Amino acid sequence: DAGITQSPRHKVTETGTPVTLRCHQTENHRYMYWYRQDPGHGLRLIHYSYGVKDTDKGEVSDGYSVSRSKTEDFLLTLESATSSQTSVYFCAITDRTTGTEAFFGQGTRLTVV
Amino acid sequence: GNSVTQMEGPVTLSEEAFLTINCTYTATGYPSLFWYVQYPGEGLQLLLKATKADDKGSNKGFEATYRKETTSFHLEKGSVQVSDSAVYFCALSEDTGNQFYFGTGTSLTVIP
């Protein structure tokens, strides 16, 4: 199994509070992604990173920010959590060699009350 | 643009039945195609992949053939088991660009 660890695995937070989710990899892969999974929507890309300090937006980036100060860590921050951000969040990594698949973490279940 | 469309679920089958989950794609370049499986409470795991036209990916009795002419990558298994109950995602990745594109997932339940 690819070495990807997401923390925390579960979190309940109140509306308006900041929340940071962490993705840590031990594979030295260049690319890291944050997705959210919601019923009826499958996986939607929030942000991704193609190197240290290099990030870009995905299709549902509003309300989220990311940072990557080290190859192994990719942080997702909800600056002011809203109930619409209740979801399961997945981190994925790949080295993007042609045909190489993405490897996924176990997910973080976030509930905003 | 790039997109993946897969068969709506949920799908319920009896054990030993034949499974097909349809997947079609739109891509601007030459994508690699993937099937992922997600068991309850877990992340996505790669089931199989194909990197060029006419390639067949296979794993654990599942197969899918990359059909460029029909832009399809349908997942098949000849005899499903209860343990195959999961959500299946079709996905593509372009040879250029940085992203993966996923279908909405198809939930499969296999009953004894």
CSV table of C-alpha atoms in Angstrom, one decimal:
chain,number,residue,atom,x,y,z
A,1,ASP,CA,0.0,0.0,0.0
A,2,ALA,CA,1.1,3.5,-0.8
A,3,GLY,CA,2.2,5.4,2.2
A,4,ILE,CA,-0.5,8.0,2.6
A,5,THR,CA,-1.8,9.1,6.0
A,6,GLN,CA,-4.7,11.5,6.5
A,7,SER,CA,-5.4,13.2,9.8
A,8,PRO,CA,-7.7,13.5,11.5
A,9,ARG,CA,-9.9,10.6,10.3
A,10,HIS,CA,-13.0,12.1,11.8
A,11,LYS,CA,-13.8,15.6,12.9
A,12,VAL,CA,-16.9,17.5,14.0
A,13,THR,CA,-16.6,21.3,14.0
A,14,GLU,CA,-18.9,24.2,14.4
A,15,THR,CA,-19.9,26.6,11.6
A,16,GLY,CA,-17.5,29.5,11.2
A,17,THR,CA,-14.5,27.8,12.8
A,18,PRO,CA,-11.3,27.2,10.8
A,19,VAL,CA,-10.4,23.6,10.1
A,20,THR,CA,-7.2,22.1,8.7
A,21,LEU,CA,-6.9,18.6,7.3
A,22,ARG,CA,-3.5,17.0,6.8
A,23,CYS,CA,-2.2,14.6,4.1
A,24,HIS,CA,1.2,13.0,4.7
A,25,GLN,CA,3.0,10.8,2.1
A,26,THR,CA,6.1,8.7,2.3
A,27,GLU,CA,6.4,8.0,-1.4
A,28,ASN,CA,8.1,11.2,-2.5
A,29,HIS,CA,5.5,11.7,-5.2
A,30,ARG,CA,5.4,15.0,-6.9
A,31,TYR,CA,1.6,15.4,-7.3
A,32,MET,CA,-0.9,15.6,-4.4
A,33,TYR,CA,-4.6,16.2,-4.6
A,34,TRP,CA,-7.6,16.9,-2.4
A,35,TYR,CA,-11.0,15.6,-3.3
A,36,ARG,CA,-14.4,15.7,-1.6
A,37,GLN,CA,-16.9,12.9,-2.0
A,38,ASP,CA,-20.6,13.5,-1.8
A,39,PRO,CA,-23.5,11.3,-2.7
A,40,GLY,CA,-24.5,11.8,-6.3
A,41,HIS,CA,-21.4,13.8,-7.1
A,42,GLY,CA,-18.7,11.2,-7.0
A,43,LEU,CA,-15.2,12.7,-6.4
A,44,ARG,CA,-14.7,16.4,-7.0
A,45,LEU,CA,-11.3,18.0,-7.1
A,46,ILE,CA,-10.7,20.8,-4.6
A,47,HIS,CA,-7.1,21.7,-5.1
A,48,TYR,CA,-3.9,20.0,-6.2
A,49,SER,CA,-0.2,20.5,-6.0
A,50,TYR,CA,2.5,19.7,-8.5
A,51,GLY,CA,5.4,20.6,-6.3
A,52,VAL,CA,6.5,22.4,-3.2
A,53,LYS,CA,4.7,25.7,-3.1
A,54,ASP,CA,3.1,25.0,-6.4
A,55,THR,CA,-0.7,24.6,-6.2
A,56,ASP,CA,-3.7,25.1,-8.4
A,57,LYS,CA,-7.5,25.2,-8.1
A,58,GLY,CA,-9.9,22.4,-8.9
A,59,GLU,CA,-13.5,22.6,-9.8
A,60,VAL,CA,-14.8,23.2,-6.2
A,61,SER,CA,-12.1,25.4,-4.6
A,62,ASP,CA,-14.3,28.1,-3.2
A,63,GLY,CA,-14.0,28.3,0.6
A,64,TYR,CA,-10.8,26.2,0.6
A,65,SER,CA,-7.1,26.9,0.7
A,66,VAL,CA,-4.1,24.7,0.5
A,67,SER,CA,-0.4,24.8,1.3
A,68,ARG,CA,2.5,22.6,0.5
A,69,SER,CA,5.8,23.6,2.3
A,70,LYS,CA,7.3,20.1,2.1
A,71,THR,CA,7.1,17.4,-0.5
A,72,GLU,CA,5.5,15.0,2.0
A,73,ASP,CA,2.7,17.3,3.4
A,74,PHE,CA,-0.3,18.8,1.8
A,75,LEU,CA,-2.7,20.8,4.0
A,76,LEU,CA,-6.3,21.6,3.2
A,77,THR,CA,-7.8,24.5,5.2
A,78,LEU,CA,-11.4,25.6,5.5
A,79,GLU,CA,-11.0,29.2,6.7
A,80,SER,CA,-14.6,29.4,8.0
A,81,ALA,CA,-16.4,26.1,7.9
A,82,THR,CA,-20.0,25.9,6.6
A,83,SER,CA,-22.5,23.1,6.7
A,84,SER,CA,-22.1,22.7,2.9
A,85,GLN,CA,-18.6,21.5,3.6
A,86,THR,CA,-19.7,18.5,5.5
A,87,SER,CA,-18.2,15.7,3.4
A,88,VAL,CA,-15.7,13.0,3.2
A,89,TYR,CA,-12.3,14.3,2.1
A,90,PHE,CA,-9.7,12.2,0.3
A,91,CYS,CA,-6.1,12.9,-0.4
A,92,ALA,CA,-4.4,11.3,-3.4
A,93,ILE,CA,-0.9,11.2,-4.7
A,94,THR,CA,0.8,10.2,-8.0
A,95,ASP,CA,4.1,10.8,-9.7
A,96,ARG,CA,2.3,11.4,-13.0
A,97,THR,CA,4.5,9.1,-15.1
A,98,THR,CA,2.3,8.3,-18.1
A,99,GLY,CA,-0.3,5.8,-17.1
A,100,THR,CA,0.5,5.9,-13.4
A,101,GLU,CA,-2.5,5.7,-11.2
A,102,ALA,CA,-3.4,7.8,-8.2
A,103,PHE,CA,-3.1,6.3,-4.8
A,104,PHE,CA,-5.7,7.4,-2.2
A,105,GLY,CA,-5.7,7.9,1.6
A,106,GLN,CA,-8.3,6.5,3.8
A,107,GLY,CA,-10.4,9.7,4.0
A,108,THR,CA,-11.4,12.2,6.6
A,109,ARG,CA,-15.1,12.5,7.5
A,110,LEU,CA,-15.8,16.1,8.4
A,111,THR,CA,-19.1,17.2,9.9
A,112,VAL,CA,-19.9,20.9,10.3
A,113,VAL,CA,-22.7,21.6,12.7
B,1,GLY,CA,-12.8,19.1,-22.0
B,2,ASN,CA,-12.4,15.8,-20.2
B,3,SER,CA,-15.2,13.9,-18.5
B,4,VAL,CA,-16.3,10.4,-17.5
B,5,THR,CA,-19.8,9.1,-17.6
B,6,GLN,CA,-20.7,5.9,-16.0
B,7,MET,CA,-23.7,3.8,-15.4
B,8,GLU,CA,-26.1,5.0,-12.8
B,9,GLY,CA,-26.7,2.7,-9.9
B,10,PRO,CA,-27.4,1.1,-7.6
B,11,VAL,CA,-26.9,-2.3,-9.1
B,12,THR,CA,-28.1,-5.4,-7.3
B,13,LEU,CA,-27.1,-8.9,-8.5
B,14,SER,CA,-27.3,-12.4,-7.3
B,15,GLU,CA,-24.1,-14.3,-6.6
B,16,GLU,CA,-22.5,-15.8,-9.7
B,17,ALA,CA,-24.3,-13.4,-12.0
B,18,PHE,CA,-22.5,-11.6,-14.8
B,19,LEU,CA,-21.6,-7.9,-14.2
B,20,THR,CA,-21.3,-5.1,-16.6
B,21,ILE,CA,-20.8,-1.5,-15.5
B,22,ASN,CA,-20.7,0.9,-18.5
B,23,CYS,CA,-18.2,3.8,-18.7
B,24,THR,CA,-17.7,6.2,-21.5
B,25,TYR,CA,-15.3,9.1,-21.7
B,26,THR,CA,-14.5,12.4,-23.4
B,27,ALA,CA,-10.9,13.4,-23.7
B,28,THR,CA,-8.9,15.9,-25.7
B,29,GLY,CA,-5.7,13.9,-25.8
B,30,TYR,CA,-4.6,10.3,-25.2
B,31,PRO,CA,-5.9,9.3,-21.8
B,32,SER,CA,-5.1,6.4,-19.5
B,33,LEU,CA,-8.2,4.7,-18.1
B,34,PHE,CA,-8.8,3.3,-14.7
B,35,TRP,CA,-11.3,1.5,-12.6
B,36,TYR,CA,-11.2,2.0,-8.9
B,37,VAL,CA,-13.1,0.2,-6.2
B,38,GLN,CA,-14.2,1.6,-2.8
B,39,TYR,CA,-15.3,-0.6,0.1
B,40,PRO,CA,-17.3,0.9,2.9
B,41,GLY,CA,-15.4,3.3,5.1
B,42,GLU,CA,-12.3,3.0,2.9
B,43,GLY,CA,-10.4,5.0,0.3
B,44,LEU,CA,-10.4,4.2,-3.4
B,45,GLN,CA,-8.2,1.3,-4.5
B,46,LEU,CA,-7.0,0.7,-8.1
B,47,LEU,CA,-8.8,-2.3,-9.6
B,48,LEU,CA,-7.3,-2.2,-13.1
B,49,LYS,CA,-6.0,0.1,-15.8
B,50,ALA,CA,-5.3,0.5,-19.5
B,51,THR,CA,-2.9,3.0,-21.0
B,52,LYS,CA,-3.6,2.8,-24.7
B,53,ALA,CA,-6.3,1.8,-27.2
B,54,ASP,CA,-7.2,-1.9,-27.3
B,55,ASP,CA,-5.4,-2.7,-24.1
B,56,LYS,CA,-7.2,-4.9,-21.7
B,57,GLY,CA,-6.9,-4.4,-18.0
B,58,SER,CA,-7.7,-7.3,-15.7
B,59,ASN,CA,-7.5,-8.1,-12.0
B,60,LYS,CA,-9.4,-10.4,-9.6
B,61,GLY,CA,-11.6,-11.6,-12.4
B,62,PHE,CA,-12.6,-8.1,-13.5
B,63,GLU,CA,-11.8,-7.0,-17.0
B,64,ALA,CA,-12.1,-3.8,-19.1
B,65,THR,CA,-11.0,-3.1,-22.6
B,66,TYR,CA,-9.9,0.4,-23.8
B,67,ARG,CA,-12.1,1.1,-26.9
B,68,LYS,CA,-11.1,4.3,-28.6
B,69,GLU,CA,-13.6,4.0,-31.4
B,70,THR,CA,-16.5,4.0,-28.9
B,71,THR,CA,-14.7,6.0,-26.2
B,72,SER,CA,-15.6,3.3,-23.7
B,73,PHE,CA,-14.0,1.3,-20.9
B,74,HIS,CA,-16.8,-1.0,-19.6
B,75,LEU,CA,-16.1,-3.1,-16.5
B,76,GLU,CA,-17.1,-6.8,-16.6
B,77,LYS,CA,-16.9,-9.8,-14.4
B,78,GLY,CA,-18.2,-13.2,-15.3
B,79,SER,CA,-19.3,-14.4,-11.9
B,80,VAL,CA,-19.7,-11.9,-9.0
B,81,GLN,CA,-19.3,-12.7,-5.3
B,82,VAL,CA,-20.8,-11.2,-2.2
B,83,SER,CA,-17.3,-9.8,-1.5
B,84,ASP,CA,-17.5,-7.7,-4.7
B,85,SER,CA,-20.1,-5.5,-3.1
B,86,ALA,CA,-18.6,-2.0,-3.3
B,87,VAL,CA,-18.7,1.3,-5.2
B,88,TYR,CA,-16.9,1.3,-8.5
B,89,PHE,CA,-15.4,4.4,-10.1
B,90,CYS,CA,-14.3,4.9,-13.7
B,91,ALA,CA,-11.5,7.5,-14.2
B,92,LEU,CA,-9.2,8.9,-16.8
B,93,SER,CA,-5.9,10.7,-16.8
B,94,GLU,CA,-4.5,12.6,-19.7
B,95,ASP,CA,-1.0,12.2,-20.8
B,96,THR,CA,-0.6,15.9,-20.6
B,97,GLY,CA,-2.1,18.0,-17.8
B,98,ASN,CA,-2.2,17.3,-14.1
B,99,GLN,CA,-5.6,15.9,-13.2
B,100,PHE,CA,-7.7,12.8,-12.9
B,101,TYR,CA,-11.3,12.8,-13.9
B,102,PHE,CA,-13.8,10.5,-12.1
B,103,GLY,CA,-17.3,9.3,-12.9
B,104,THR,CA,-19.9,9.5,-10.2
B,105,GLY,CA,-19.5,5.9,-9.1
B,106,THR,CA,-21.8,2.8,-9.3
B,107,SER,CA,-22.8,1.0,-6.2
B,108,LEU,CA,-22.9,-2.8,-6.5
B,109,THR,CA,-24.6,-5.1,-4.1
B,110,VAL,CA,-24.3,-8.8,-4.5
B,111,ILE,CA,-26.8,-10.9,-2.7
B,112,PRO,CA,-26.3,-14.6,-1.8
